[in-house]
Short mmCIF file of C-alpha atoms and ligand atoms in Angstrom, two decimals:
data_model
loop_
_atom_site.label_atom_id
_atom_site.label_comp_id
_atom_site.label_asym_id
_atom_site.label_seq_id
_atom_site.Cartn_x
_atom_site.Cartn_y
_atom_site.Cartn_z
CA MET A 231 -75.40 -29.80 -14.10
CA GLU A 232 -74.06 -31.74 -17.04
CA ASN A 233 -76.45 -32.83 -19.76
CA VAL A 234 -79.00 -30.15 -19.02
CA THR A 235 -80.28 -27.72 -21.60
CA THR A 236 -81.04 -24.21 -20.47
CA LEU A 237 -83.73 -22.10 -22.08
CA GLY A 238 -81.03 -19.79 -23.40
CA GLU A 239 -79.23 -22.69 -25.12
CA PHE A 240 -82.51 -24.07 -26.42
CA ILE A 241 -83.49 -20.75 -27.99
CA ILE A 242 -80.11 -20.51 -29.76
CA GLU A 243 -80.27 -24.15 -30.94
CA ARG A 244 -83.74 -23.64 -32.39
CA GLN A 245 -82.64 -20.43 -34.07
CA GLN A 246 -79.97 -22.38 -35.91
CA ASP A 247 -82.77 -24.54 -37.35
CA HIS A 248 -83.83 -21.43 -39.29
CA PRO A 249 -80.82 -20.38 -41.35
CA GLY A 250 -80.90 -16.75 -42.34
CA SER A 251 -82.84 -15.83 -39.21
CA SER A 252 -81.66 -12.50 -37.88
CA GLY A 253 -81.85 -13.56 -34.25
CA GLU A 254 -84.53 -10.92 -33.60
CA PHE A 255 -87.04 -13.51 -32.56
CA SER A 256 -84.56 -15.07 -30.15
CA ARG A 257 -83.97 -11.66 -28.60
CA LEU A 258 -87.67 -11.32 -28.06
CA LEU A 259 -87.90 -14.69 -26.30
CA SER A 260 -84.93 -13.72 -24.11
CA ALA A 261 -86.79 -10.58 -23.06
CA ILE A 262 -89.74 -12.70 -21.96
CA ARG A 263 -87.37 -15.03 -20.11
CA LEU A 264 -85.80 -12.11 -18.25
CA ALA A 265 -89.08 -10.46 -17.27
CA SER A 266 -90.51 -13.75 -16.03
CA LYS A 267 -87.50 -14.27 -13.73
CA ILE A 268 -88.02 -10.83 -12.22
CA VAL A 269 -91.76 -11.34 -11.81
CA SER A 270 -91.21 -14.83 -10.36
CA GLN A 271 -88.95 -13.41 -7.68
CA GLN A 272 -91.50 -10.76 -6.82
CA VAL A 273 -94.41 -13.23 -6.79
CA ASN A 274 -92.51 -15.32 -4.25
CA LYS A 275 -92.30 -12.25 -2.02
CA ALA A 276 -95.95 -11.27 -2.49
CA GLY A 277 -97.00 -12.05 1.11
CA LEU A 278 -94.02 -10.13 2.47
CA LEU A 279 -94.82 -7.16 0.31
CA SER A 280 -98.39 -6.68 1.40
CA ASN A 281 -98.13 -7.77 5.02
CA ILE A 282 -94.64 -6.83 6.12
CA VAL A 283 -93.02 -4.38 3.75
CA GLY A 284 -96.23 -2.36 3.41
CA ALA A 285 -99.55 -2.32 1.65
CA VAL A 286 -100.05 -1.31 -1.96
CA GLY A 287 -99.79 2.47 -2.26
CA SER A 288 -97.46 2.85 0.74
CA GLU A 289 -93.75 3.60 0.39
CA ASN A 290 -91.09 0.97 0.97
CA ILE A 291 -87.80 1.49 2.76
CA GLN A 292 -86.14 2.90 -0.36
CA GLY A 293 -88.95 5.42 -0.66
CA GLU A 294 -90.44 3.59 -3.65
CA GLU A 295 -94.17 3.22 -3.78
CA GLN A 296 -95.46 -0.36 -3.47
CA GLN A 297 -97.19 -1.46 -6.63
CA LYS A 298 -99.89 -4.00 -7.12
CA LEU A 299 -98.29 -7.16 -8.40
CA ASP A 300 -100.20 -7.19 -11.68
CA VAL A 301 -99.16 -3.62 -12.44
CA TYR A 302 -95.59 -4.50 -11.49
CA ALA A 303 -95.61 -7.53 -13.82
CA ASN A 304 -97.03 -5.43 -16.64
CA ASP A 305 -94.25 -2.84 -16.18
CA GLN A 306 -91.52 -5.49 -16.11
CA PHE A 307 -92.65 -7.19 -19.31
CA ILE A 308 -93.11 -3.89 -21.12
CA LYS A 309 -89.68 -2.69 -19.96
CA ALA A 310 -87.88 -5.87 -21.04
CA LEU A 311 -89.67 -6.02 -24.40
CA THR A 312 -89.07 -2.33 -25.12
CA LYS A 313 -85.33 -2.68 -24.50
CA ARG A 314 -84.97 -5.38 -27.18
CA LYS A 315 -86.18 -2.98 -29.90
CA VAL A 316 -87.62 -5.83 -31.99
CA VAL A 317 -91.17 -5.20 -30.77
CA CYS A 318 -93.32 -2.58 -32.48
CA GLY A 319 -96.32 -2.81 -30.17
CA ILE A 320 -97.80 -4.50 -27.11
CA ALA A 321 -101.41 -5.20 -26.18
CA SER A 322 -101.88 -6.02 -22.51
CA GLU A 323 -104.83 -6.91 -20.33
CA GLU A 324 -103.65 -4.07 -18.08
CA ASN A 325 -103.92 -1.35 -20.76
CA ASP A 326 -107.09 -0.21 -22.52
CA ASP A 327 -105.22 0.60 -25.74
CA PHE A 328 -102.26 -1.06 -27.39
CA ILE A 329 -98.85 0.51 -26.70
CA PRO A 330 -96.73 1.50 -29.69
CA ILE A 331 -93.04 0.66 -29.06
CA ASN A 332 -90.44 0.82 -31.83
CA SER A 333 -91.74 1.48 -35.35
CA GLU A 334 -88.70 -0.40 -36.73
CA GLY A 335 -89.72 -3.54 -34.78
CA THR A 336 -91.11 -6.57 -36.58
CA TYR A 337 -93.17 -8.25 -33.86
CA ILE A 338 -96.24 -7.52 -31.83
CA ILE A 339 -97.07 -9.08 -28.46
CA ALA A 340 -100.42 -9.66 -26.81
CA MET A 341 -100.11 -10.56 -23.14
CA ASP A 342 -101.79 -11.02 -19.83
CA PRO A 343 -98.88 -10.15 -17.54
CA LEU A 344 -100.42 -11.65 -14.39
CA ASP A 345 -103.45 -13.83 -14.88
CA GLY A 346 -105.53 -15.18 -12.01
CA SER A 347 -105.91 -11.86 -10.22
CA SER A 348 -108.22 -13.24 -7.54
CA ASN A 349 -105.44 -15.61 -6.46
CA ILE A 350 -102.60 -13.10 -6.18
CA ASP A 351 -103.13 -12.19 -2.53
CA VAL A 352 -103.87 -15.68 -1.27
CA ASN A 353 -100.73 -17.57 -2.25
CA VAL A 354 -102.32 -19.61 -5.05
CA SER A 355 -100.64 -20.21 -8.43
CA ILE A 356 -100.88 -17.44 -11.00
CA GLY A 357 -99.28 -16.95 -14.40
CA THR A 358 -98.26 -14.86 -17.38
CA ILE A 359 -99.63 -15.59 -20.87
CA PHE A 360 -98.17 -14.28 -24.13
CA SER A 361 -98.73 -14.48 -27.84
CA ILE A 362 -96.40 -13.26 -30.60
CA TYR A 363 -97.26 -12.20 -34.17
CA ARG A 364 -95.43 -10.65 -37.07
CA ARG A 365 -96.88 -7.19 -37.78
CA VAL A 366 -99.01 -6.77 -40.92
CA SER A 367 -98.30 -3.04 -41.36
CA PRO A 368 -95.02 -2.08 -43.03
CA VAL A 369 -91.87 -1.93 -40.86
CA GLY A 370 -91.05 1.73 -40.17
CA SER A 371 -94.69 2.85 -39.95
CA SER A 372 -96.66 3.21 -36.70
CA VAL A 373 -98.21 0.05 -35.39
CA THR A 374 -101.97 -0.19 -36.02
CA GLU A 375 -104.87 -2.00 -34.39
CA ALA A 376 -104.98 -4.32 -37.42
CA ASP A 377 -101.54 -5.62 -36.38
CA PHE A 378 -103.16 -7.01 -33.23
CA LEU A 379 -106.45 -8.21 -34.72
CA GLN A 380 -104.98 -11.25 -36.42
CA LYS A 381 -106.38 -14.75 -36.23
CA GLY A 382 -104.74 -17.15 -33.77
CA THR A 383 -103.58 -19.26 -36.71
CA GLU A 384 -101.12 -16.43 -37.51
CA GLN A 385 -99.32 -16.73 -34.16
CA LEU A 386 -95.56 -17.23 -34.45
CA ALA A 387 -95.19 -18.27 -30.86
CA ALA A 388 -97.19 -18.48 -27.66
CA GLY A 389 -96.46 -19.44 -24.12
CA TYR A 390 -97.13 -19.07 -20.46
CA VAL A 391 -95.22 -18.82 -17.24
CA ILE A 392 -96.72 -20.49 -14.20
CA TYR A 393 -95.67 -19.17 -10.80
CA GLY A 394 -96.51 -22.31 -8.83
CA SER A 395 -94.70 -24.67 -6.48
CA SER A 396 -91.92 -24.00 -8.95
CA THR A 397 -91.87 -21.47 -11.76
CA MET A 398 -92.16 -22.93 -15.25
CA LEU A 399 -92.10 -21.43 -18.72
CA VAL A 400 -93.90 -23.42 -21.42
CA TYR A 401 -93.93 -22.29 -25.03
CA THR A 402 -94.37 -23.26 -28.65
CA THR A 403 -93.20 -21.78 -31.93
CA GLY A 404 -95.39 -24.18 -33.89
CA ASN A 405 -92.93 -27.03 -33.65
CA GLY A 406 -94.12 -28.84 -30.52
CA VAL A 407 -94.32 -27.66 -26.94
CA ASN A 408 -91.43 -27.48 -24.49
CA GLY A 409 -91.45 -26.73 -20.78
CA PHE A 410 -88.62 -25.26 -18.69
CA THR A 411 -88.44 -25.23 -14.90
CA TYR A 412 -86.75 -22.33 -13.16
CA ASP A 413 -83.87 -23.06 -10.81
CA PRO A 414 -83.75 -19.99 -8.56
CA GLY A 415 -80.38 -21.10 -7.11
CA ILE A 416 -78.59 -20.49 -10.39
CA GLY A 417 -81.13 -18.22 -12.04
CA VAL A 418 -81.80 -20.32 -15.14
CA PHE A 419 -84.73 -22.11 -16.76
CA ILE A 420 -83.87 -25.74 -17.48
CA LEU A 421 -85.56 -27.93 -20.09
CA SER A 422 -87.59 -30.26 -17.87
CA HIS A 423 -90.55 -31.15 -20.11
CA PRO A 424 -89.33 -31.69 -23.70
CA ASN A 425 -91.95 -32.30 -26.42
CA MET A 426 -94.99 -32.07 -24.18
CA THR A 427 -98.08 -33.89 -25.37
CA THR A 428 -101.50 -34.02 -23.78
CA PRO A 429 -103.45 -37.28 -23.33
CA LYS A 430 -106.37 -37.81 -25.74
CA ALA A 431 -108.65 -38.11 -22.71
CA GLY A 432 -108.34 -37.70 -18.98
CA LYS A 433 -110.37 -37.72 -15.80
CA ILE A 434 -110.51 -34.02 -14.96
CA TYR A 435 -113.13 -31.40 -15.76
CA SER A 436 -112.52 -27.79 -14.74
CA ILE A 437 -115.32 -25.25 -14.64
CA ASN A 438 -116.67 -22.68 -12.21
CA GLU A 439 -119.72 -24.68 -11.14
CA GLY A 440 -121.03 -21.69 -9.19
CA ASN A 441 -122.27 -20.56 -12.60
CA PHE A 442 -124.35 -23.74 -13.09
CA CYS A 443 -127.76 -22.03 -12.98
CA LYS A 444 -126.54 -19.29 -15.35
CA SER A 445 -125.23 -21.84 -17.86
CA SER A 446 -126.93 -23.16 -20.98
CA LYS A 447 -128.77 -26.50 -20.96
CA GLY A 448 -125.93 -28.04 -23.01
CA ILE A 449 -123.29 -27.11 -20.42
CA GLN A 450 -125.54 -28.17 -17.54
CA ASN A 451 -126.06 -31.53 -19.22
CA TYR A 452 -122.31 -31.92 -19.74
CA ILE A 453 -121.67 -31.24 -16.04
CA LYS A 454 -124.23 -33.91 -15.14
CA TYR A 455 -122.53 -36.27 -17.61
CA ALA A 456 -119.11 -35.59 -16.01
CA GLN A 457 -120.57 -36.41 -12.60
CA SER A 458 -122.42 -39.60 -13.57
CA VAL A 459 -121.00 -43.01 -12.80
CA ASP A 460 -119.70 -44.99 -15.78
CA PRO A 461 -116.51 -46.99 -15.15
CA ASP A 462 -116.08 -47.65 -18.91
CA THR A 463 -115.45 -43.97 -19.53
CA ASN A 464 -113.69 -43.31 -16.20
CA ARG A 465 -116.63 -41.38 -14.82
CA PRO A 466 -117.34 -39.63 -12.57
CA TYR A 467 -114.50 -37.29 -13.51
CA SER A 468 -112.66 -35.33 -10.87
CA GLY A 469 -113.65 -31.68 -10.59
CA ARG A 470 -110.57 -29.46 -10.32
CA TYR A 471 -110.84 -25.68 -10.53
CA ILE A 472 -108.19 -23.31 -9.24
CA GLY A 473 -109.53 -20.14 -10.86
CA SER A 474 -106.18 -19.37 -12.51
CA LEU A 475 -106.38 -20.29 -16.17
CA VAL A 476 -102.63 -20.95 -16.40
CA ALA A 477 -102.66 -23.33 -13.44
CA ASP A 478 -105.84 -25.15 -14.49
CA PHE A 479 -104.60 -25.41 -18.07
CA HIS A 480 -101.11 -26.59 -17.08
CA ARG A 481 -102.44 -29.38 -14.85
CA ASN A 482 -104.90 -30.56 -17.48
CA LEU A 483 -102.24 -30.42 -20.22
CA ILE A 484 -100.06 -32.81 -18.27
CA LYS A 485 -102.71 -35.08 -16.76
CA GLY A 486 -105.42 -34.91 -19.41
CA GLY A 487 -108.67 -33.04 -18.90
CA VAL A 488 -110.98 -30.35 -20.15
CA TYR A 489 -111.27 -26.73 -19.04
CA LEU A 490 -114.46 -24.79 -19.73
CA TYR A 491 -115.34 -21.12 -19.45
CA PRO A 492 -118.58 -21.09 -21.44
CA SER A 493 -121.04 -18.28 -22.00
CA THR A 494 -123.44 -17.64 -19.14
CA SER A 495 -126.63 -15.58 -18.92
CA SER A 496 -124.66 -12.69 -17.39
CA ALA A 497 -121.56 -13.09 -19.60
CA PRO A 498 -122.79 -14.14 -23.07
CA ASN A 499 -119.23 -14.31 -24.44
CA GLY A 500 -117.75 -15.97 -21.39
CA LYS A 501 -115.02 -14.24 -19.42
CA LEU A 502 -111.72 -15.00 -21.06
CA ARG A 503 -110.03 -12.80 -23.64
CA LEU A 504 -109.36 -14.03 -27.13
CA LEU A 505 -106.04 -12.30 -27.87
CA TYR A 506 -104.01 -12.98 -24.75
CA GLU A 507 -105.78 -15.82 -22.95
CA CYS A 508 -107.61 -18.08 -25.42
CA ASN A 509 -105.45 -17.88 -28.58
CA PRO A 510 -102.07 -18.55 -26.93
CA MET A 511 -103.49 -21.46 -24.90
CA ALA A 512 -105.20 -22.79 -28.05
CA PHE A 513 -101.91 -22.73 -29.98
CA ILE A 514 -100.13 -24.58 -27.17
CA VAL A 515 -102.85 -27.19 -26.70
CA GLU A 516 -103.07 -27.92 -30.44
CA GLN A 517 -99.30 -28.28 -30.62
CA ALA A 518 -99.56 -30.76 -27.75
CA GLY A 519 -102.28 -32.78 -29.53
CA GLY A 520 -105.36 -31.27 -27.88
CA THR A 521 -108.06 -28.89 -29.14
CA ALA A 522 -109.64 -25.53 -28.32
CA THR A 523 -113.06 -24.30 -29.40
CA THR A 524 -115.84 -21.95 -28.39
CA GLY A 525 -118.11 -24.98 -28.70
CA ARG A 526 -119.04 -23.89 -32.21
CA LYS A 527 -115.81 -22.67 -33.76
CA ARG A 528 -112.10 -23.43 -33.50
CA ILE A 529 -110.59 -20.68 -31.30
CA MET A 530 -107.64 -19.96 -33.60
CA GLU A 531 -109.93 -19.33 -36.60
CA ILE A 532 -111.90 -16.51 -34.97
CA ASP A 533 -111.43 -13.17 -36.71
CA PRO A 534 -110.89 -10.77 -33.80
CA ALA A 535 -113.04 -7.63 -33.78
CA GLU A 536 -111.48 -5.88 -30.80
CA LEU A 537 -108.43 -5.94 -28.57
CA HIS A 538 -110.12 -7.12 -25.39
CA GLN A 539 -112.71 -9.36 -27.01
CA ARG A 540 -114.05 -12.21 -24.90
CA VAL A 541 -114.99 -15.64 -26.23
CA PRO A 542 -116.35 -18.84 -24.65
CA LEU A 543 -113.59 -21.42 -24.21
CA VAL A 544 -113.55 -25.23 -24.15
CA ILE A 545 -109.96 -26.47 -24.20
CA GLY A 546 -107.95 -29.59 -23.44
CA SER A 547 -107.83 -33.28 -24.32
CA ALA A 548 -109.28 -33.80 -27.79
CA GLU A 549 -111.84 -36.50 -26.95
CA MET A 550 -113.10 -34.62 -23.92
CA VAL A 551 -113.48 -31.36 -25.84
CA ASP A 552 -115.40 -33.27 -28.55
CA LYS A 553 -117.78 -34.59 -25.92
CA VAL A 554 -118.54 -31.07 -24.65
CA VAL A 555 -119.15 -29.94 -28.24
CA GLU A 556 -121.65 -32.81 -28.70
CA PHE A 557 -123.68 -31.50 -25.76
CA ILE A 558 -123.56 -27.93 -27.09
CA LYS A 559 -124.65 -29.05 -30.59
CA GLU A 560 -127.44 -31.22 -29.16
CA GLU A 561 -128.81 -28.16 -27.39
CA ASP A 562 -128.51 -26.04 -30.55
CA LEU A 563 -130.55 -28.67 -32.37
CA GLU A 564 -133.25 -28.69 -29.70
CA VAL A 565 -133.45 -24.88 -29.84
CA THR A 566 -133.82 -24.87 -33.65
CA GLU A 567 -136.33 -27.72 -33.67
CA GLY A 568 -138.30 -26.26 -30.74
P1 AHM Z 712 -108.24 -12.24 -14.69
O1 AHM Z 712 -107.55 -11.98 -16.00
O2 AHM Z 712 -108.98 -11.05 -14.14
O3 AHM Z 712 -107.30 -12.84 -13.68
O4 AHM Z 712 -109.40 -13.30 -15.02
C1 AHM Z 712 -109.07 -14.48 -15.67
C2 AHM Z 712 -109.24 -15.62 -14.72
C3 AHM Z 712 -108.69 -16.91 -15.22
O5 AHM Z 712 -107.36 -17.10 -14.83
C4 AHM Z 712 -109.57 -17.91 -14.55
O6 AHM Z 712 -109.60 -19.12 -15.24
C5 AHM Z 712 -110.89 -17.22 -14.53
O7 AHM Z 712 -110.61 -15.84 -14.56
C6 AHM Z 712 -111.67 -17.52 -13.30
O8 AHM Z 712 -112.87 -16.81 -13.34
P2 AHM Z 712 -114.05 -17.11 -12.29
O9 AHM Z 712 -113.59 -16.57 -10.99
O10 AHM Z 712 -115.22 -16.37 -12.86
O11 AHM Z 712 -114.25 -18.59 -12.26
MG1 MG Z 713 -106.42 -12.65 -17.28
#
């Protein structure tokens, strides 16, 4: 195990790049690291929990009630972040309101503790997504909603954990993107993907095509474009859609591709949440050389109006995202002219 860098070492090294830093931020990242190890272990036992140890709601052998995995993940992240005392508030997909933590804390977290809920019970990759901001209200006062409603451009850090064939933690603090793979044998994350960049273009498009008839003309035309044959532009693209944002995003980040969750007639703002799904992924993709937009506006420049706000998302390789935007703009033009 010589010449490897662990996540713990990496966090300390990077902290030294910021002289005068109090180490608070590093403590926060260590809390996320700890919670993701615990959740990873539990995710790997998910089948055992529901089918052997007992269904959700029943008691296990220690007399503890079995929890749903997403509730369990939420509790673990909240517990770990609360202990570090540097966090003043948390917004989570699992909680209607934000949770005030320590009024002396400097940072706020927005998170989706276990994303990809439809895949939890069927052994398909799922993930955790997080986004970190400095509070805007004064330290010592109670955290306010305004602390959470900041633009994505204000993010200090963002990342995700993918519980896949191996568990990986990928994050950025605005200075590139680094990925760490978990070695369960020794219980550490090891730097496996330093300075991750995403190709300018790829061959993959990821969208729930079941929504085709509910989609706008622009999106329908893009799907037809992705499916048409044109060897010069590597088409037809491959359709890949897992239904777990973290897994679809992670694959496309590495291989090159575009992920879309556009507006549909039944979900005019799409499905995904701005604060803890779209913004963190947008920060990561931009740091890796890609882009993220609603089709009309850069994701990270949206002024959030509410905690659980949804926005349409087109994210991935820059040239592929641009192509989708062309189709959306073409449709806008037809609508205005017609
Ligand atoms: P969730 O937070 O309830 O898990 O929903 C978010 C998930 C994303 O991970 C995924 O990309 C998307 O929903 C899939 O939605 P759909 O089943 O509509 O395609
Ligand atoms: Mg989610």
